[in-house]
Amino acid sequence: MNADAARTEARSLDRRWWVLIGIITVAAVLIRIYYVLKFRTDVTQNQLADGTIYETQAWGDGLVFSKQANLIADGDGLIAPLPFELVGVRQESADHPPLYTLYLTFWSLLGVRSEVGHMLVTTPLGALAAPAFGLLGRRLAGPAVGLVSALIGAFNPSIIPYPGFVLSEAVTIPLAALSAHAAYRTYDDPNLKNAAYLGGATGLAVLARAELAMYVPFVIIPLLLVVKRDRSWTQRLSMLAAAGVVCGALVLPWVGYNLNRFDEPVFMSIGLDYSLVQGNCDESYGYGDSNLLGSYWLGCMGEALEGTGLAHVDQSYGAAHLRETAFD
């Protein structure tokens, strides 16, 4: 087989691979839609931290994402939805990074405002795990492994439910896989273009889940400065700059926005402070009648804020108090 024939055959195989990935991705969307319509349309009664009974189809972070998107679409800004709805308090909010909220806001502007509606429009995001896993698998071990990886991304029962709970994990998982793909691609072929791709994928992932900022010190910097020692320092620093500029261009506007609107420093979100106190109290350690050993309890946050007057003021004050309480 001559070189031209080999290239033609390779392109044909690549097209067939992408067709199969497309079919798997469509199936991933459909199974997530089925899950939402079958299991997530019931209205449930839930208790807020202050004891208020609240009827909803989404809960916890999912309720915040859905209602916050509607508030932004209505021109009310990025504020905490429950204080605004229940007691009329406008409280600037940084519960989460903004990527998923802004995605839902787009749909809210188009008239998709219900919680189930937001679940359904999230199904394509969750289904992106299929092509993202596929790309990563192909990069690591070839096309066949890529197809198997795509099937895992499409049908893994541990990640199918996320759209049905209106959670940012639906988009975080594909972006985390894409960031890993970018890292391996940069490792195999270190150049400015791939470094910029790595920075962009990481920046988007950080805007979905703040924890993925750890990718910068633990993956990007070691990969570009230490691992690729066959490149000159000028080349390594240039690639690091390319990754940093693209990542920073995505993330820093959000950081600057937060630093401008809160009295205490808030960079990506205050979700860590919530998690620290909800997972570090008597109930989460299984004391008393609690069956929550090793888990979280929303009431821990309510108890920590009770009597402080911080629940409905600048979120950064409450976050600082929760952080101190968690380590007390």
Short mmCIF file of C-alpha atoms in Angstrom, two decimals:
data_model
loop_
_atom_site.label_atom_id
_atom_site.label_comp_id
_atom_site.label_asym_id
_atom_site.label_seq_id
_atom_site.Cartn_x
_atom_site.Cartn_y
_atom_site.Cartn_z
CA MET A 1 0.00 0.00 0.00
CA ASN A 2 1.45 3.36 -1.04
CA ALA A 3 1.47 6.45 1.15
CA ASP A 4 -1.61 8.05 -0.45
CA ALA A 5 -3.65 4.88 -0.05
CA ALA A 6 -2.55 4.58 3.57
CA ARG A 7 -3.63 8.15 4.30
CA THR A 8 -6.99 7.55 2.61
CA GLU A 9 -7.52 4.39 4.66
CA ALA A 10 -6.58 6.21 7.87
CA ARG A 11 -9.06 9.01 7.12
CA SER A 12 -11.77 6.45 6.41
CA LEU A 13 -11.13 4.66 9.69
CA ASP A 14 -11.16 7.98 11.53
CA ARG A 15 -14.52 8.93 9.99
CA ARG A 16 -16.00 5.58 10.97
CA TRP A 17 -14.67 6.02 14.49
CA TRP A 18 -16.35 9.41 14.80
CA VAL A 19 -19.62 8.04 13.39
CA LEU A 20 -19.62 5.38 16.11
CA ILE A 21 -18.81 8.01 18.73
CA GLY A 22 -21.74 10.08 17.45
CA ILE A 23 -24.10 7.11 17.73
CA ILE A 24 -22.90 6.37 21.27
CA THR A 25 -23.35 10.04 22.23
CA VAL A 26 -26.92 10.14 20.91
CA ALA A 27 -27.66 7.00 22.92
CA ALA A 28 -26.12 8.69 25.96
CA VAL A 29 -28.50 11.64 25.56
CA LEU A 30 -31.51 9.35 25.19
CA ILE A 31 -30.77 7.27 28.27
CA ARG A 32 -30.36 10.43 30.34
CA ILE A 33 -33.65 11.82 29.04
CA TYR A 34 -35.32 8.53 29.94
CA TYR A 35 -33.85 8.70 33.44
CA VAL A 36 -35.16 12.24 33.97
CA LEU A 37 -38.68 11.50 32.71
CA LYS A 38 -38.92 8.17 34.54
CA PHE A 39 -37.41 9.02 37.91
CA ARG A 40 -37.06 12.78 38.41
CA THR A 41 -40.43 14.43 37.74
CA ASP A 42 -42.03 13.92 41.17
CA VAL A 43 -42.43 16.90 43.48
CA THR A 44 -40.93 16.22 46.91
CA GLN A 45 -41.10 18.02 50.24
CA ASN A 46 -37.73 18.99 51.65
CA GLN A 47 -36.72 20.78 54.82
CA LEU A 48 -34.47 23.82 54.72
CA ALA A 49 -31.75 24.38 57.31
CA ASP A 50 -34.12 26.64 59.27
CA GLY A 51 -36.89 24.03 59.28
CA THR A 52 -38.96 25.53 56.46
CA ILE A 53 -40.71 22.91 54.31
CA TYR A 54 -40.09 23.50 50.61
CA GLU A 55 -41.67 21.64 47.68
CA THR A 56 -39.45 21.12 44.68
CA GLN A 57 -38.29 18.68 42.00
CA ALA A 58 -34.62 19.54 42.40
CA TRP A 59 -32.88 19.98 45.71
CA GLY A 60 -29.69 21.28 47.26
CA ASP A 61 -27.24 22.54 44.68
CA GLY A 62 -29.63 21.60 41.88
CA LEU A 63 -32.30 23.91 43.24
CA VAL A 64 -29.77 26.74 43.51
CA PHE A 65 -28.55 26.24 39.94
CA SER A 66 -32.06 26.21 38.51
CA LYS A 67 -33.46 29.17 40.41
CA GLN A 68 -30.28 31.21 40.04
CA ALA A 69 -30.42 30.82 36.28
CA ASN A 70 -33.99 32.14 36.26
CA LEU A 71 -33.01 35.10 38.45
CA ILE A 72 -30.19 36.05 36.09
CA ALA A 73 -32.54 35.73 33.12
CA ASP A 74 -35.00 38.05 34.91
CA GLY A 75 -32.29 40.67 35.41
CA ASP A 76 -31.89 40.14 39.16
CA GLY A 77 -28.23 39.20 38.91
CA LEU A 78 -26.19 36.44 40.46
CA ILE A 79 -27.85 36.33 43.87
CA ALA A 80 -28.75 33.60 46.35
CA PRO A 81 -32.21 32.38 45.30
CA LEU A 82 -33.72 31.16 48.57
CA PRO A 83 -33.06 34.29 50.69
CA PHE A 84 -34.48 36.36 47.85
CA GLU A 85 -37.55 34.17 47.40
CA LEU A 86 -38.35 33.52 51.06
CA VAL A 87 -37.47 36.80 52.80
CA GLY A 88 -36.77 39.25 49.96
CA VAL A 89 -33.04 39.63 50.71
CA ARG A 90 -30.74 40.33 47.77
CA GLN A 91 -27.54 38.49 48.65
CA GLU A 92 -24.68 38.29 46.16
CA SER A 93 -23.86 34.63 45.63
CA ALA A 94 -20.74 32.63 44.82
CA ASP A 95 -22.03 29.20 45.78
CA HIS A 96 -20.53 27.78 42.59
CA PRO A 97 -18.35 28.82 39.68
CA PRO A 98 -20.49 30.25 36.87
CA LEU A 99 -20.21 27.96 33.84
CA TYR A 100 -23.18 25.67 34.45
CA THR A 101 -25.36 28.46 35.82
CA LEU A 102 -24.75 30.54 32.69
CA TYR A 103 -25.60 27.54 30.51
CA LEU A 104 -28.94 27.19 32.29
CA THR A 105 -29.45 30.96 32.06
CA PHE A 106 -29.30 30.68 28.26
CA TRP A 107 -32.17 28.21 28.36
CA SER A 108 -34.09 30.28 30.90
CA LEU A 109 -33.90 33.22 28.49
CA LEU A 110 -35.44 30.95 25.84
CA GLY A 111 -38.31 30.07 28.18
CA VAL A 112 -37.05 26.78 29.65
CA ARG A 113 -37.47 27.70 33.32
CA SER A 114 -38.81 24.67 35.17
CA GLU A 115 -36.59 22.34 37.13
CA VAL A 116 -37.49 19.41 34.88
CA GLY A 117 -36.80 21.61 31.87
CA HIS A 118 -33.35 22.36 33.24
CA MET A 119 -32.81 18.65 33.84
CA LEU A 120 -33.64 17.88 30.22
CA VAL A 121 -31.41 20.57 28.71
CA THR A 122 -28.57 19.26 30.89
CA THR A 123 -28.77 15.79 29.36
CA PRO A 124 -26.63 16.74 26.32
CA LEU A 125 -23.96 18.09 28.68
CA GLY A 126 -23.90 14.83 30.60
CA ALA A 127 -23.76 12.89 27.35
CA LEU A 128 -20.56 14.71 26.39
CA ALA A 129 -18.84 12.27 28.73
CA ALA A 130 -19.04 9.77 25.86
CA PRO A 131 -16.91 11.64 23.29
CA ALA A 132 -14.64 13.06 26.01
CA PHE A 133 -13.93 9.61 27.45
CA GLY A 134 -13.56 8.31 23.90
CA LEU A 135 -10.92 10.88 23.01
CA LEU A 136 -9.01 10.16 26.20
CA GLY A 137 -9.16 6.40 25.67
CA ARG A 138 -8.03 6.69 22.06
CA ARG A 139 -5.13 8.92 23.05
CA LEU A 140 -4.01 6.42 25.69
CA ALA A 141 -4.49 3.08 23.94
CA GLY A 142 -5.94 3.41 20.46
CA PRO A 143 -9.35 3.58 18.71
CA ALA A 144 -10.81 0.37 20.15
CA VAL A 145 -10.13 1.45 23.72
CA GLY A 146 -11.55 4.84 22.80
CA LEU A 147 -14.85 3.25 21.79
CA VAL A 148 -14.99 1.21 25.00
CA SER A 149 -14.24 4.35 26.99
CA ALA A 150 -17.03 6.20 25.17
CA LEU A 151 -19.46 3.42 26.10
CA ILE A 152 -18.40 3.80 29.73
CA GLY A 153 -18.99 7.55 29.55
CA ALA A 154 -22.39 6.98 27.98
CA PHE A 155 -23.76 4.21 30.17
CA ASN A 156 -21.89 4.28 33.49
CA PRO A 157 -24.78 4.25 36.00
CA SER A 158 -22.83 6.38 38.47
CA ILE A 159 -22.82 9.41 36.14
CA ILE A 160 -26.12 9.05 34.26
CA PRO A 161 -28.21 10.66 37.07
CA TYR A 162 -26.37 14.01 37.28
CA PRO A 163 -28.55 15.87 34.73
CA GLY A 164 -31.61 14.64 36.63
CA PHE A 165 -30.40 16.44 39.74
CA VAL A 166 -29.43 19.65 37.89
CA LEU A 167 -25.83 19.33 39.04
CA SER A 168 -22.69 20.80 37.51
CA GLU A 169 -21.04 17.38 37.62
CA ALA A 170 -22.86 16.76 34.34
CA VAL A 171 -20.47 19.14 32.58
CA THR A 172 -17.54 18.76 34.99
CA ILE A 173 -16.96 15.10 34.17
CA PRO A 174 -16.58 15.65 30.39
CA LEU A 175 -14.37 18.69 30.98
CA ALA A 176 -12.16 16.78 33.42
CA ALA A 177 -11.72 14.05 30.80
CA LEU A 178 -11.01 16.67 28.15
CA SER A 179 -8.37 18.25 30.39
CA ALA A 180 -6.73 14.86 30.81
CA HIS A 181 -6.83 14.35 27.04
CA ALA A 182 -5.18 17.74 26.58
CA ALA A 183 -2.48 16.83 29.07
CA TYR A 184 -1.62 13.56 27.31
CA ARG A 185 -1.73 15.26 23.92
CA THR A 186 0.67 17.92 25.17
CA TYR A 187 2.90 15.24 26.67
CA ASP A 188 3.05 13.39 23.34
CA ASP A 189 3.49 16.53 21.24
CA PRO A 190 4.58 19.53 23.33
CA ASN A 191 3.97 22.74 21.41
CA LEU A 192 2.26 26.09 21.92
CA LYS A 193 -1.01 24.98 20.32
CA ASN A 194 -1.41 21.94 22.56
CA ALA A 195 -0.36 23.93 25.62
CA ALA A 196 -3.05 26.49 24.83
CA TYR A 197 -5.57 23.66 24.43
CA LEU A 198 -4.51 22.34 27.84
CA GLY A 199 -4.99 25.77 29.40
CA GLY A 200 -8.38 26.23 27.76
CA ALA A 201 -9.72 22.83 28.78
CA THR A 202 -8.50 23.38 32.34
CA GLY A 203 -9.97 26.88 32.49
CA LEU A 204 -13.40 25.63 31.45
CA ALA A 205 -13.17 22.79 33.95
CA VAL A 206 -12.33 25.23 36.76
CA LEU A 207 -15.37 27.33 35.81
CA ALA A 208 -17.47 24.21 36.29
CA ARG A 209 -15.94 22.97 39.56
CA ALA A 210 -13.48 25.02 41.58
CA GLU A 211 -11.59 21.94 42.79
CA LEU A 212 -10.22 21.41 39.30
CA ALA A 213 -8.00 24.45 39.81
CA MET A 214 -5.66 21.89 41.40
CA TYR A 215 -4.91 20.78 37.85
CA VAL A 216 -2.71 23.85 37.44
CA PRO A 217 -0.12 23.13 40.17
CA PHE A 218 -0.33 19.34 39.98
CA VAL A 219 -0.52 18.75 36.21
CA ILE A 220 0.13 21.78 34.02
CA ILE A 221 3.19 23.22 35.75
CA PRO A 222 4.99 19.88 36.35
CA LEU A 223 4.15 18.66 32.85
CA LEU A 224 5.42 21.73 31.04
CA LEU A 225 8.39 22.60 33.24
CA VAL A 226 9.66 19.30 34.63
CA VAL A 227 8.48 16.34 32.58
CA LYS A 228 9.41 17.71 29.17
CA ARG A 229 13.11 18.16 29.90
CA ASP A 230 13.99 17.52 26.27
CA ARG A 231 12.77 21.05 25.52
CA SER A 232 14.77 24.18 26.23
CA TRP A 233 13.76 26.44 29.10
CA THR A 234 12.61 29.02 26.57
CA GLN A 235 10.29 26.48 24.95
CA ARG A 236 9.01 25.22 28.30
CA LEU A 237 8.32 28.69 29.62
CA SER A 238 6.64 29.67 26.35
CA MET A 239 4.29 26.68 26.59
CA LEU A 240 3.56 27.46 30.23
CA ALA A 241 2.78 31.04 29.26
CA ALA A 242 0.43 29.86 26.49
CA ALA A 243 -1.43 27.58 28.89
CA GLY A 244 -1.53 30.28 31.56
CA VAL A 245 -2.79 33.02 29.27
CA VAL A 246 -5.67 30.92 27.92
CA CYS A 247 -6.59 29.52 31.34
CA GLY A 248 -6.31 32.94 32.95
CA ALA A 249 -8.39 34.61 30.25
CA LEU A 250 -11.22 32.23 31.12
CA VAL A 251 -10.93 32.21 34.91
CA LEU A 252 -9.63 35.62 35.99
CA PRO A 253 -12.73 37.64 34.97
CA TRP A 254 -14.75 35.53 37.41
CA VAL A 255 -12.13 35.92 40.15
CA GLY A 256 -12.04 39.69 39.64
CA TYR A 257 -15.83 39.87 39.72
CA ASN A 258 -15.91 38.06 43.06
CA LEU A 259 -13.14 40.15 44.61
CA ASN A 260 -15.07 43.27 43.66
CA ARG A 261 -18.45 42.31 45.10
CA PHE A 262 -17.57 40.67 48.44
CA ASP A 263 -16.01 42.31 51.49
CA GLU A 264 -13.89 39.28 52.37
CA PRO A 265 -11.77 37.60 49.66
CA VAL A 266 -13.70 35.10 47.54
CA PHE A 267 -11.88 33.69 44.54
CA MET A 268 -13.79 30.87 42.81
CA SER A 269 -16.64 29.97 45.18
CA ILE A 270 -17.59 29.47 48.81
CA GLY A 271 -18.67 25.88 48.29
CA LEU A 272 -15.61 24.57 50.12
CA ASP A 273 -16.66 26.39 53.29
CA TYR A 274 -20.13 24.84 53.10
CA SER A 275 -18.66 21.38 52.59
CA LEU A 276 -16.17 21.76 55.43
CA VAL A 277 -18.80 22.54 58.03
CA GLN A 278 -21.42 20.09 56.71
CA GLY A 279 -18.90 17.26 56.85
CA ASN A 280 -17.29 18.20 60.15
CA CYS A 281 -19.92 18.18 62.90
CA ASP A 282 -21.31 15.67 65.40
CA GLU A 283 -23.90 14.29 62.98
CA SER A 284 -21.38 13.70 60.18
CA TYR A 285 -19.24 11.74 62.64
CA GLY A 286 -22.19 9.53 63.55
CA TYR A 287 -22.78 10.76 67.11
CA GLY A 288 -26.19 10.55 68.74
CA ASP A 289 -29.04 9.23 66.57
CA SER A 290 -27.29 10.17 63.34
CA ASN A 291 -26.78 7.62 60.58
CA LEU A 292 -24.60 10.02 58.60
CA LEU A 293 -21.16 8.73 59.52
CA GLY A 294 -18.80 9.73 56.73
CA SER A 295 -21.45 11.85 55.03
CA TYR A 296 -22.72 15.43 55.07
CA TRP A 297 -25.57 17.03 56.97
CA LEU A 298 -27.13 20.28 55.78
CA GLY A 299 -28.29 21.05 59.31
CA CYS A 300 -24.67 21.50 60.42
CA MET A 301 -24.51 24.71 58.41
CA GLY A 302 -27.80 25.95 59.82
CA GLU A 303 -26.61 25.29 63.36
CA ALA A 304 -23.29 27.03 62.71
CA LEU A 305 -25.04 30.16 61.41
CA GLU A 306 -27.85 30.19 63.99
CA GLY A 307 -27.83 33.35 66.06
CA THR A 308 -24.92 34.91 64.16
CA GLY A 309 -26.99 37.17 61.89
CA LEU A 310 -24.77 36.08 58.99
CA ALA A 311 -27.27 34.02 57.00
CA HIS A 312 -28.61 36.94 54.96
CA VAL A 313 -25.66 39.35 54.79
CA ASP A 314 -22.54 39.37 52.62
CA GLN A 315 -21.86 35.70 51.83
CA SER A 316 -18.14 36.10 52.44
CA TYR A 317 -18.75 36.77 56.15
CA GLY A 318 -20.82 33.63 56.54
CA ALA A 319 -18.25 31.63 54.59
CA ALA A 320 -15.43 32.82 56.85
CA HIS A 321 -17.46 31.91 59.94
CA LEU A 322 -18.26 28.45 58.58
CA ARG A 323 -14.61 27.85 57.77
CA GLU A 324 -13.56 28.80 61.29
CA THR A 325 -16.31 26.64 62.79
CA ALA A 326 -15.26 23.62 60.74
CA PHE A 327 -11.72 23.78 62.11
CA ASP A 328 -12.69 24.77 65.66
#
